[in-house]
Coordinates of C-alpha atoms (C1' of nucleotides) in Angstrom, one line a residue:
Chain N
X1438 CA 158.3 153.6 -11.5
X1439 CA 156.8 155.3 -8.7
X1440 CA 153.3 155.8 -10.9
X1441 CA 153.3 152.1 -11.7
X1442 CA 153.4 151.7 -8.2
X1443 CA 150.9 153.9 -7.5
X1444 CA 148.7 152.6 -10.6
X1445 CA 149.3 149.1 -9.0
X1446 CA 148.3 149.8 -5.6
X1447 CA 145.3 151.5 -7.0
X1448 CA 144.1 148.5 -8.8
X1449 CA 141.2 146.6 -7.7
X1450 CA 143.1 143.4 -6.4
X1451 CA 145.3 145.4 -4.5
X1452 CA 143.2 148.4 -3.2
X1453 CA 141.3 146.4 -0.3
X1454 CA 144.4 144.9 1.0
X1455 CA 146.5 146.5 4.0
X1456 CA 149.1 148.5 2.2
X1457 CA 152.3 146.4 3.4
X1458 CA 150.8 143.2 2.3
X1459 CA 150.3 145.0 -1.4
X1460 CA 153.4 146.4 -1.6
X1461 CA 155.4 142.7 -0.6
X1462 CA 153.0 141.3 -3.4
X1463 CA 153.7 143.9 -5.8
X1464 CA 157.5 143.4 -5.7
X1465 CA 156.9 139.9 -7.2
X1466 CA 155.7 141.5 -10.4
X1467 CA 157.5 141.9 -13.6
X1468 CA 157.0 144.6 -16.0
X1469 CA 156.3 143.6 -19.4
X1470 CA 155.7 146.2 -22.1
X1471 CA 154.2 144.8 -25.5
X1472 CA 153.0 146.5 -28.7
X1473 CA 149.8 146.6 -30.8
X1474 CA 148.4 143.3 -31.5
X1475 CA 150.9 141.1 -29.4
X1476 CA 149.4 138.1 -27.7
X1477 CA 149.8 137.7 -24.2
X1478 CA 148.1 134.2 -23.7
X1479 CA 146.4 131.7 -25.8
X1480 CA 143.1 130.3 -24.9
X1481 CA 143.3 126.5 -23.8
X1482 CA 147.1 127.4 -22.7
X1483 CA 148.3 126.4 -19.1
X1484 CA 147.9 129.0 -16.8
X1485 CA 151.6 130.5 -15.7
X1486 CA 150.4 134.2 -14.7
X1487 CA 148.2 136.6 -13.9
X1488 CA 148.4 140.0 -15.0
X1489 CA 147.5 143.5 -14.3
X1490 CA 147.2 145.9 -16.9
X1491 CA 149.2 149.4 -16.3
X1492 CA 148.9 151.1 -19.1
X1493 CA 147.2 150.5 -22.6
X1494 CA 144.4 148.1 -23.8
X1495 CA 144.0 144.6 -23.5
X1496 CA 141.2 142.5 -25.0
X1497 CA 140.1 139.0 -23.6
X1498 CA 138.9 137.1 -26.7
X1499 CA 137.3 133.5 -27.7
X1500 CA 138.0 131.7 -30.3
X1501 CA 135.4 129.0 -31.8
X1502 CA 136.0 125.9 -33.7
X1503 CA 134.8 127.7 -37.0
X1504 CA 137.4 130.6 -36.7
X1505 CA 135.2 133.6 -35.5
X1506 CA 136.6 135.9 -32.4
X1507 CA 134.0 136.8 -29.7
X1508 CA 135.6 139.3 -27.4
X1509 CA 134.7 138.8 -23.9
X1510 CA 136.2 141.9 -22.1
X1511 CA 138.1 144.7 -22.9
X1512 CA 140.5 145.9 -20.0
X1513 CA 142.4 148.9 -19.0
X1514 CA 144.4 150.4 -16.4
X1515 CA 143.9 148.8 -12.9
X1516 CA 142.3 145.9 -14.0
X1517 CA 143.6 142.3 -14.0
X1518 CA 143.2 139.0 -16.2
X1519 CA 144.0 135.8 -15.9
X1520 CA 143.7 135.0 -12.2
X1521 CA 141.1 132.9 -12.5
X1522 CA 142.9 130.3 -14.3
X1523 CA 146.3 131.1 -12.6
X1524 CA 144.3 130.3 -9.1
X1525 CA 143.6 127.1 -9.5
X1526 CA 146.2 125.9 -11.9
X1527 CA 144.0 125.5 -15.0
X1528 CA 143.9 126.5 -19.0
X1529 CA 143.1 130.3 -19.8
X1530 CA 139.8 130.3 -20.9
X1531 CA 140.2 132.8 -23.1
X1532 CA 143.1 134.3 -25.3
X1533 CA 144.5 137.6 -24.4
X1534 CA 146.0 140.1 -27.1
X1535 CA 147.0 144.1 -26.7
X1536 CA 144.8 146.2 -28.8
X1537 CA 147.5 148.9 -28.0
X1538 CA 150.9 149.8 -27.0
X1539 CA 150.5 148.4 -23.2
X1540 CA 152.6 148.0 -20.1
X1541 CA 151.3 144.9 -18.1
X1542 CA 152.4 144.2 -14.5
X1543 CA 153.0 139.9 -14.4
X1544 CA 152.4 137.7 -11.4
X1545 CA 153.8 133.9 -11.4
X1546 CA 151.3 131.3 -10.4
X1547 CA 153.1 129.8 -7.5
X1548 CA 153.7 133.6 -6.0
X1549 CA 150.0 133.7 -6.0
X1550 CA 149.4 130.1 -4.8
X1551 CA 151.7 131.3 -1.8
X1552 CA 149.8 134.4 -1.2
X1553 CA 146.7 132.7 -1.0
X1554 CA 147.6 130.4 1.4
X1555 CA 149.2 132.6 3.9
X1556 CA 147.2 135.8 3.2
X1557 CA 143.6 136.1 3.8
X1558 CA 143.1 139.9 2.5
X1559 CA 144.8 138.8 -0.8
X1560 CA 142.3 135.8 -0.6
X1561 CA 139.2 137.7 0.1
X1562 CA 140.6 140.6 -2.5
X1563 CA 140.3 137.9 -5.3
X1564 CA 136.9 137.0 -4.1
X1565 CA 136.4 140.5 -4.9
X1566 CA 137.9 140.8 -8.2
X1567 CA 136.5 137.4 -9.4
X1568 CA 133.1 138.8 -8.3
X1569 CA 133.4 141.4 -10.5
X1570 CA 134.2 139.5 -13.2
X1571 CA 131.4 137.6 -12.9
X1572 CA 128.9 140.4 -12.7
X1573 CA 130.3 141.8 -15.9
X1574 CA 129.6 138.6 -17.6
X1575 CA 126.4 138.9 -16.1
X1576 CA 125.5 142.3 -17.2
X1577 CA 126.8 141.4 -20.6
X1578 CA 124.7 138.4 -21.3
X1579 CA 121.8 140.1 -20.3
X1580 CA 122.4 142.7 -22.7
X1581 CA 123.0 140.5 -25.4
X1582 CA 119.7 138.8 -24.7
X1583 CA 117.3 141.7 -23.7
X1584 CA 118.7 144.6 -26.1
X1585 CA 119.0 145.0 -29.8
X1586 CA 122.5 146.1 -31.1
X1587 CA 122.0 150.0 -31.1
X1588 CA 120.7 149.9 -27.3
X1589 CA 124.0 148.1 -26.4
X1590 CA 125.7 150.8 -28.1
X1591 CA 123.5 153.4 -26.5
X1592 CA 124.7 151.9 -23.1
X1593 CA 128.2 151.5 -24.2
X1594 CA 128.2 155.4 -24.9
X1595 CA 126.6 155.8 -21.7
X1596 CA 129.6 154.1 -19.6
X1597 CA 132.2 156.3 -21.2
X1598 CA 130.8 159.5 -20.2
X1599 CA 131.2 161.0 -16.7
X1600 CA 128.1 162.9 -16.7
X1601 CA 124.7 162.1 -15.5
X1602 CA 122.9 164.4 -17.1
X1603 CA 122.7 166.6 -20.1
X1604 CA 125.1 167.4 -23.1
X1605 CA 128.5 165.3 -22.6
X1606 CA 131.5 164.3 -25.4
X1607 CA 133.5 161.4 -25.3
X1608 CA 136.1 160.0 -27.1
X1609 CA 136.1 156.3 -28.3
X1610 CA 138.9 154.5 -26.5
X1611 CA 139.7 151.7 -28.9
X1612 CA 138.8 151.1 -32.9
X1613 CA 135.3 150.6 -34.3
X1614 CA 136.4 146.8 -35.2
X1615 CA 136.5 146.2 -31.5
X1616 CA 134.0 147.9 -30.3
X1617 CA 131.5 146.1 -32.6
X1618 CA 133.5 142.6 -31.6
X1619 CA 132.9 143.7 -28.1
X1620 CA 129.6 144.5 -28.6
X1621 CA 128.5 141.4 -30.4
X1622 CA 128.3 142.6 -33.9
X1623 CA 130.0 143.4 -37.2
X1624 CA 131.7 146.6 -38.1
X1625 CA 128.9 147.4 -40.5
X1626 CA 126.3 146.8 -38.1
X1627 CA 127.7 148.8 -35.8
X1628 CA 128.7 151.7 -38.2
X1629 CA 124.5 151.6 -39.0
X1630 CA 123.8 151.4 -35.8
X1631 CA 125.7 154.7 -34.9
X1632 CA 123.2 156.0 -37.6
X1633 CA 120.4 154.9 -35.7
X1634 CA 121.3 157.0 -33.0
X1635 CA 121.5 160.3 -34.1
X1636 CA 117.8 160.9 -33.8
X1637 CA 118.3 160.2 -30.1
X1638 CA 120.9 163.1 -30.2
X1639 CA 124.0 161.0 -30.6
X1640 CA 126.8 162.3 -33.1
X1641 CA 129.7 160.4 -34.6
X1642 CA 132.4 162.1 -35.9
X1643 CA 135.8 160.1 -36.3
X1644 CA 136.4 158.9 -32.9
X1645 CA 134.3 161.5 -31.2
X1646 CA 131.1 161.2 -29.9
X1647 CA 128.5 164.0 -28.8
X1648 CA 125.8 163.1 -26.9
X1649 CA 123.1 166.2 -26.7
X1650 CA 121.1 164.9 -23.7
X1651 CA 122.3 162.2 -21.4
X1652 CA 119.0 161.6 -20.2
X1653 CA 117.7 160.8 -23.3
X1654 CA 119.9 158.2 -24.3
X1655 CA 119.4 156.4 -21.2
X1656 CA 115.8 156.4 -21.6
X1657 CA 116.4 154.8 -25.5
X1658 CA 119.1 152.4 -23.7
X1659 CA 116.6 151.0 -21.4
X1660 CA 113.3 150.9 -23.8
X1661 CA 111.4 147.9 -24.5
X1662 CA 113.1 146.8 -28.1
X1663 CA 109.4 146.0 -29.1
X1664 CA 108.1 149.3 -28.0
X1665 CA 110.0 151.4 -30.0
X1666 CA 108.1 150.8 -33.5
X1667 CA 104.9 150.3 -31.9
X1668 CA 105.4 154.2 -30.2
X1669 CA 106.3 155.2 -34.1
X1670 CA 103.2 153.7 -35.6
X1671 CA 101.0 155.2 -32.7
X1672 CA 102.2 158.6 -33.9
X1673 CA 101.7 158.2 -37.4
X1674 CA 98.1 157.1 -36.9
Chain S
X380 CA 118.7 112.2 4.8
X381 CA 122.0 110.1 3.7
X382 CA 121.1 110.5 0.3
X383 CA 121.3 114.5 0.8
X384 CA 124.6 114.0 2.5
X385 CA 125.9 112.2 -0.6
X386 CA 124.8 114.1 -3.0
X387 CA 126.2 117.3 -0.9
X388 CA 129.6 115.7 -0.3
X389 CA 129.7 114.9 -4.1
X390 CA 129.0 118.6 -5.2
X391 CA 131.7 120.5 -6.6
X392 CA 131.8 122.8 -3.7
X393 CA 132.9 120.1 -1.4
X394 CA 134.2 117.4 -3.4
X395 CA 137.6 118.6 -3.5
X396 CA 137.7 119.4 0.2
X397 CA 138.8 116.7 2.6
X398 CA 136.1 115.0 3.9
X399 CA 135.9 115.8 7.5
X400 CA 136.0 119.5 6.7
X401 CA 132.8 119.2 4.2
X402 CA 131.2 117.3 7.0
X403 CA 131.4 119.5 9.2
X404 CA 130.4 122.5 6.9
X405 CA 127.5 120.4 6.0
X406 CA 126.1 120.6 9.3
X407 CA 126.0 124.0 9.2
X408 CA 123.4 123.4 6.4
X409 CA 119.9 123.9 6.2
X410 CA 117.2 122.2 4.1
X411 CA 114.6 124.4 2.3
X412 CA 111.7 122.2 0.2
X413 CA 110.4 124.5 -2.1
X414 CA 107.3 124.7 -5.2
X415 CA 107.6 125.2 -8.7
X416 CA 107.7 128.9 -9.4
X417 CA 108.8 130.0 -5.8
X418 CA 111.4 132.5 -5.7
X419 CA 114.1 131.8 -3.6
X420 CA 116.4 135.4 -3.5
X421 CA 115.6 138.3 -5.8
X422 CA 118.3 140.1 -7.8
X423 CA 119.7 143.5 -6.1
X424 CA 118.7 141.7 -2.5
X425 CA 121.3 141.8 0.5
X426 CA 122.7 138.4 0.2
X427 CA 122.5 136.2 3.1
X428 CA 123.1 132.9 2.0
X429 CA 124.8 130.3 -0.5
X430 CA 122.6 127.7 -1.9
X431 CA 123.3 124.2 -2.8
X432 CA 120.8 122.5 -5.2
X433 CA 120.0 118.9 -3.9
X434 CA 117.0 118.1 -6.0
X435 CA 115.0 119.6 -9.0
X436 CA 115.9 122.9 -11.1
X437 CA 116.6 126.4 -10.7
X438 CA 117.1 129.3 -12.9
X439 CA 119.1 132.7 -12.3
X440 CA 117.7 135.4 -14.2
X441 CA 118.2 138.8 -15.0
X442 CA 115.7 141.6 -15.2
X443 CA 116.0 144.6 -17.5
X444 CA 114.5 147.9 -16.7
X445 CA 112.0 147.3 -19.5
X446 CA 110.7 144.0 -17.7
X447 CA 112.2 141.2 -20.1
X448 CA 113.8 138.1 -18.3
X449 CA 117.5 136.8 -19.4
X450 CA 117.9 133.4 -17.8
X451 CA 121.5 133.0 -17.0
X452 CA 121.9 129.8 -15.5
X453 CA 119.9 126.5 -15.2
X454 CA 121.3 124.5 -12.2
X455 CA 120.3 121.2 -11.1
X456 CA 121.9 118.6 -8.5
X457 CA 125.1 119.4 -6.8
X458 CA 125.1 122.7 -8.3
X459 CA 125.7 125.8 -6.2
X460 CA 124.4 129.7 -6.7
X461 CA 124.8 132.6 -4.5
X462 CA 128.3 132.0 -3.3
X463 CA 129.7 135.1 -5.2
X464 CA 127.6 137.2 -3.6
X465 CA 127.2 135.6 0.2
X466 CA 131.3 135.3 0.2
X467 CA 131.6 139.3 -0.2
X468 CA 128.6 140.6 1.6
X469 CA 127.1 141.6 -1.5
X470 CA 123.9 141.8 -3.0
X471 CA 122.9 139.0 -5.4
X472 CA 123.3 139.8 -9.3
X473 CA 120.5 137.6 -10.1
X474 CA 117.3 136.8 -9.0
X475 CA 116.7 133.0 -8.3
X476 CA 113.7 130.3 -8.7
X477 CA 112.8 127.1 -8.6
X478 CA 111.5 125.9 -12.0
X479 CA 110.3 122.8 -10.4
X480 CA 109.6 121.1 -7.1
X481 CA 113.0 121.8 -5.5
X482 CA 114.7 121.2 -2.4
X483 CA 118.2 123.1 -1.5
X484 CA 120.8 123.4 1.2
X485 CA 121.3 126.5 2.5
X486 CA 124.1 128.1 4.3
X487 CA 124.1 131.2 6.2
X488 CA 126.7 134.3 5.3
X489 CA 128.6 134.0 8.3
X490 CA 129.2 130.3 8.2
X491 CA 130.8 130.8 4.9
X492 CA 133.0 134.0 6.1
X493 CA 133.7 131.7 9.3
X494 CA 134.9 128.7 7.0
X495 CA 136.9 130.8 4.6
X496 CA 138.6 132.4 7.0
X497 CA 139.7 129.1 8.9
X498 CA 139.9 126.4 5.9
X499 CA 141.9 126.9 3.2
X500 CA 140.9 123.9 1.5
X501 CA 137.6 125.6 1.6
X502 CA 138.6 128.6 0.0
X503 CA 140.4 126.8 -2.6
X504 CA 137.4 125.2 -3.5
X505 CA 135.1 128.2 -4.0
X506 CA 137.6 129.1 -6.0
X507 CA 137.1 126.1 -8.3
X508 CA 133.3 126.9 -8.1
X509 CA 133.8 130.6 -8.8
X510 CA 136.0 129.4 -11.9
X511 CA 133.3 127.0 -13.3
X512 CA 130.8 129.6 -12.9
X513 CA 132.8 131.9 -15.0
X514 CA 133.8 129.6 -17.6
X515 CA 130.1 128.9 -18.3
X516 CA 129.5 132.4 -18.7
X517 CA 132.1 132.9 -21.3
X518 CA 131.1 130.0 -22.9
X519 CA 127.6 131.2 -22.8
X520 CA 128.9 134.7 -24.3
X521 CA 130.9 132.8 -27.1
X522 CA 127.8 131.1 -28.0
X523 CA 125.6 133.9 -28.3
X524 CA 128.2 136.2 -30.5
X525 CA 129.3 133.3 -32.6
X526 CA 126.4 130.9 -33.8
X527 CA 122.9 130.9 -34.5
X528 CA 119.9 130.1 -32.3
X529 CA 119.4 126.8 -34.4
X530 CA 123.2 126.3 -33.6
X531 CA 122.6 126.9 -30.0
X532 CA 119.9 124.5 -29.5
X533 CA 122.1 121.9 -31.4
X534 CA 124.5 122.3 -28.8
X535 CA 122.1 122.2 -25.9
X536 CA 120.8 118.8 -27.2
X537 CA 124.8 117.8 -27.3
X538 CA 125.2 119.1 -23.8
X539 CA 122.3 116.3 -22.7
X540 CA 123.2 113.3 -24.7
X541 CA 126.0 111.6 -23.0
X542 CA 126.9 109.5 -26.3
X543 CA 129.4 110.7 -28.3
X544 CA 128.7 109.0 -31.3
X545 CA 125.8 107.2 -33.0
X546 CA 122.4 107.6 -32.4
X547 CA 120.9 109.1 -29.3
X548 CA 117.6 110.0 -27.2
X549 CA 117.3 112.4 -24.7
X550 CA 114.7 114.1 -22.7
X551 CA 114.2 118.0 -22.5
X552 CA 114.7 118.2 -18.8
X553 CA 112.4 121.4 -18.6
X554 CA 109.9 123.3 -20.3
X555 CA 110.3 124.8 -23.9
X556 CA 109.8 128.3 -22.5
X557 CA 112.2 127.8 -20.1
X558 CA 114.8 126.3 -22.6
X559 CA 114.4 129.5 -25.3
X560 CA 114.9 132.0 -22.7
X561 CA 118.1 130.4 -21.5
X562 CA 119.3 130.1 -25.1
X563 CA 118.4 133.5 -25.5
X564 CA 115.2 133.7 -27.8
X565 CA 111.4 133.5 -27.9
X566 CA 109.4 130.4 -27.7
X567 CA 108.4 130.7 -31.1
X568 CA 111.7 130.7 -32.2
X569 CA 112.7 128.1 -30.5
X570 CA 110.0 125.7 -32.1
X571 CA 111.1 127.1 -35.5
X572 CA 114.4 126.0 -34.5
X573 CA 114.0 122.5 -34.2
X574 CA 112.3 121.9 -37.3
X575 CA 115.1 123.6 -38.8
X576 CA 117.3 120.6 -37.1
X577 CA 115.0 117.9 -38.8
X578 CA 117.5 118.0 -42.0
X579 CA 120.1 117.2 -39.4
X580 CA 118.8 114.4 -37.7
X581 CA 116.9 115.4 -35.0
X582 CA 113.7 114.8 -34.2
X583 CA 111.3 116.5 -31.3
X584 CA 108.4 114.8 -30.1
X585 CA 106.8 116.4 -26.7
X586 CA 109.8 116.6 -24.9
X587 CA 111.8 113.5 -26.0
X588 CA 114.4 114.4 -28.6
X589 CA 115.7 111.7 -31.1
X590 CA 119.4 112.5 -32.7
X591 CA 120.0 110.1 -35.4
X592 CA 123.8 111.2 -35.7
X593 CA 125.7 112.9 -32.9
X594 CA 128.7 113.3 -35.2
X595 CA 126.3 115.0 -37.9
X596 CA 124.5 117.2 -35.4
X597 CA 127.9 118.4 -33.8
X598 CA 129.5 119.2 -37.1
X599 CA 126.2 121.5 -37.6
X600 CA 126.6 122.8 -34.5
X601 CA 130.5 124.1 -35.0
X602 CA 129.9 125.3 -38.5
X603 CA 130.3 128.6 -39.8
X604 CA 126.9 130.8 -39.7
X605 CA 127.7 132.3 -42.9
X606 CA 128.8 128.7 -44.2
X607 CA 125.4 126.9 -44.2
X608 CA 123.8 129.1 -47.5
X609 CA 127.0 129.2 -49.4
X610 CA 126.8 125.2 -49.2
X611 CA 123.2 125.2 -50.3
X612 CA 123.5 127.4 -53.1
X613 CA 126.8 125.3 -54.3
X614 CA 125.0 122.2 -54.0
X615 CA 121.9 123.7 -56.6
X616 CA 124.4 125.3 -58.7
Chain M
dC97 C1' 152.1 157.3 -55.9
dG98 C1' 150.5 152.9 -54.6
dG99 C1' 149.0 149.8 -51.1
dG100 C1' 147.2 148.5 -46.8
dC101 C1' 144.0 149.3 -43.2
dC102 C1' 139.7 151.5 -41.3
dC103 C1' 135.5 152.8 -42.0
dT104 C1' 130.7 153.7 -44.6
dT105 C1' 127.1 152.7 -47.9
dG106 C1' 124.1 150.1 -50.9
dA107 C1' 121.9 146.0 -52.1
dC108 C1' 120.3 141.8 -50.6
dG109 C1' 119.2 137.7 -47.7
dT110 C1' 118.5 135.3 -43.2
dT111 C1' 117.6 135.3 -38.9
dA112 C1' 114.9 136.1 -35.2
dG113 C1' 110.9 138.9 -33.0
dT114 C1' 105.7 140.1 -32.9
dC115 C1' 101.0 139.6 -33.0
dA116 C1' 97.6 136.4 -33.8
dA117 C1' 94.9 132.3 -33.9
dA118 C1' 94.4 127.6 -33.4
dG119 C1' 95.6 122.8 -31.6
dA120 C1' 97.0 120.1 -27.5
dG121 C1' 97.6 118.4 -22.9
dC122 C1' 95.5 118.7 -18.1
dG123 C1' 93.2 119.5 -14.2
dT124 C1' 88.3 121.4 -12.1
dG125 C1' 84.1 121.9 -11.9
dG126 C1' 79.3 120.7 -13.2
Chain H
dC1496 C1' 81.9 111.5 -18.4
dC1497 C1' 81.9 116.0 -20.4
dA1498 C1' 82.7 121.0 -20.7
dC1499 C1' 85.6 124.4 -19.4
dG1500 C1' 89.3 127.3 -18.9
dC1501 C1' 94.3 127.2 -18.4
dT1502 C1' 99.3 126.6 -20.2
dC1503 C1' 102.2 125.2 -23.3
dT1504 C1' 103.4 124.9 -28.0
dT1505 C1' 103.1 125.1 -32.7
dT1506 C1' 102.3 127.8 -36.8
dG1507 C1' 101.4 131.6 -40.3
dA1508 C1' 101.9 136.2 -41.7
dC1509 C1' 104.7 140.1 -41.1
dT1510 C1' 108.4 143.4 -40.0
dA1511 C1' 112.7 144.5 -38.0
dA1512 C1' 117.8 143.7 -37.0
dC1513 C1' 121.6 141.4 -38.5
dG1514 C1' 125.0 139.3 -41.7
dT1515 C1' 127.1 139.2 -45.8
dC1516 C1' 129.2 140.4 -50.2
dA1517 C1' 130.9 144.5 -52.7
dA1518 C1' 132.3 148.9 -53.5
dG1519 C1' 134.4 152.9 -52.4
dG1520 C1' 136.6 157.0 -49.5
dG1521 C1' 139.6 158.2 -46.6
dC1522 C1' 144.0 158.1 -44.2
dC1523 C1' 148.7 156.6 -43.0
dC1524 C1' 153.3 155.1 -44.5
dG1525 C1' 156.3 153.1 -47.3

DNA sequence: CGGGCCCTTGACGTTAGTCAAAGAGCGTGG
DNA sequence: CCACGCTCTTTGACTAACGTCAAGGGCCCG
C-alpha cells in the first residue's frame, strides 16, 4: 500500500501539486484490480471516473462504425486517463481496456469537480496532463502523416531505449498485435517492417529487440521517406 | 467592432462563461490583422499568447526533421488556438499560419494566468476547449488509422454540408493543397481520390462539390475499406 | 494430443507517393 | 490587348507501402 501511494504521488497529475493537497486527493481514490482483456470503460459511455494506472498496461482505443479498432494510446505506471471526459461531465471519447493484469486508482467525477473548484494547483496539474495528452496526439499525427510504418517502428523502439548512443537491447512491453495497432498497421505489416529494420542494425528475437547503433536508427527514423530509394539507386548507378 | 465582439462572445472559449466575465476578458484582447501566408507563431517557440480567429482561416502544422509538413488542424471563425501552450508557459507544439487574410484576437499569457487563477468559469471553459481539441485529434487519428484517403475525403465533404439527406452542394473552403495536407495525403492523390468519388455521386468542379446523395456518401465513408472490392468482385461473379 | 493464440511468410491486389508533363486561371508588364 | 510567368490542379506511368487471404510453425494449456 505504501508503494501504491508513492507511485500515485509521482504520477504527472499529482507530482506538480503541493504534497499535502495530493495526499488529500489520493485518499478519495479507490484501488481497482482487473485482469487482462477486461474493459475499463466504453467509448460513448457517460464519464463517471478518472483513472491512474498503478501497474500494468492499458490501451485507449476507438471503434469505427465498420468495426475496425484504432489504438490511440497505450498507458502504464503513473499515467492517467478519462480525465478529459470526467472533468466536464461528458462521454468518454475512447474505450479503455487492460492489456495485461492491471491495478488502477479510480476517482469519481464529483471528487474531481470539487477539487477543481477548490484547488487551483489541481486545476493547473490537470492542464499539464491534458497538455501532455494533446502533445502526444499531435506527435502521433505527425508520425502517421509524415513517416512510413517502418520508420514509426524505429521511433517506437528508440522511445523504449534509455541510451542515446551506441548499442542497446530493449524488451517489447506488450504483444505485437497491440504494437501494430498502436502504430496504425496490421500485424503482418509489422512483422515485415521488423525485417526491413535489419539492414539498419535491428534484430528482433521473440520480444527482445537489439539495436546495434542508436544513432544509425535515429538517422533512419528521421529520414525523408522518399529519400531512401533515391539513395539506393544512386549507389547502384 | 461590434461584430468582432459578437463573434468573440460566441466563440466556444467564451460562450459558456457568464457574459460579464467574458466581456471583461475580451477587453484584454488585441486585434491583429494578417495577410495570407503570414506566420502567427512557430513550432517550438515559447508561448506568449492565445489566439481566437475572428475571420479567415488558420492552419496548425508540424514540421518534421526531414522537412515535410503535417497539418494538424484548420481553424476558422470563433475557434481558438495556442491556449494549450499559453496556459502552462510552454512552447507551442505546432506552428500556426494564416492560409487566407485573417483577423485574430490575441491574449497575453499573463492575462490568461490571472484569469485562470481568479475565475473558475474561465477555467472550466478552457477545459471544454481543450477537451474539444483532444476529441478532434482523436477523431483524426481514427480516420487516419481506419479509413482510406478516399473515405476521409468523403467524410470531409460530409462535414461541410449542412444537409443530412438528399442532394447538397458545398464550396471547398480553402485550396486543395491544404485539404490534401490536412487529410494526410499528396495533392495528386487528392485529385485522384476525387475522381474515385464520382461513382458515389460526387462531382467536383473547381472549388464546388456536388453530392447527389448524402446518405450514399455516408454509407461509403463508413464502409469497411476491405469491403469495397469484395463487393465489386461479388457483383461481377 | 489437440486446439487456440500469436507470429511469420508468401502471393497477390489496392492504395498512395514520386516524377514528369501539361492544362487552366490569373496578374503583370510590355 | 497579348505574351509571359506563376501557381494550382490534373493526368499518366511507374514504384513503394500496406492490406488481405491463406498457410504454417511455435507455444501454452487443458
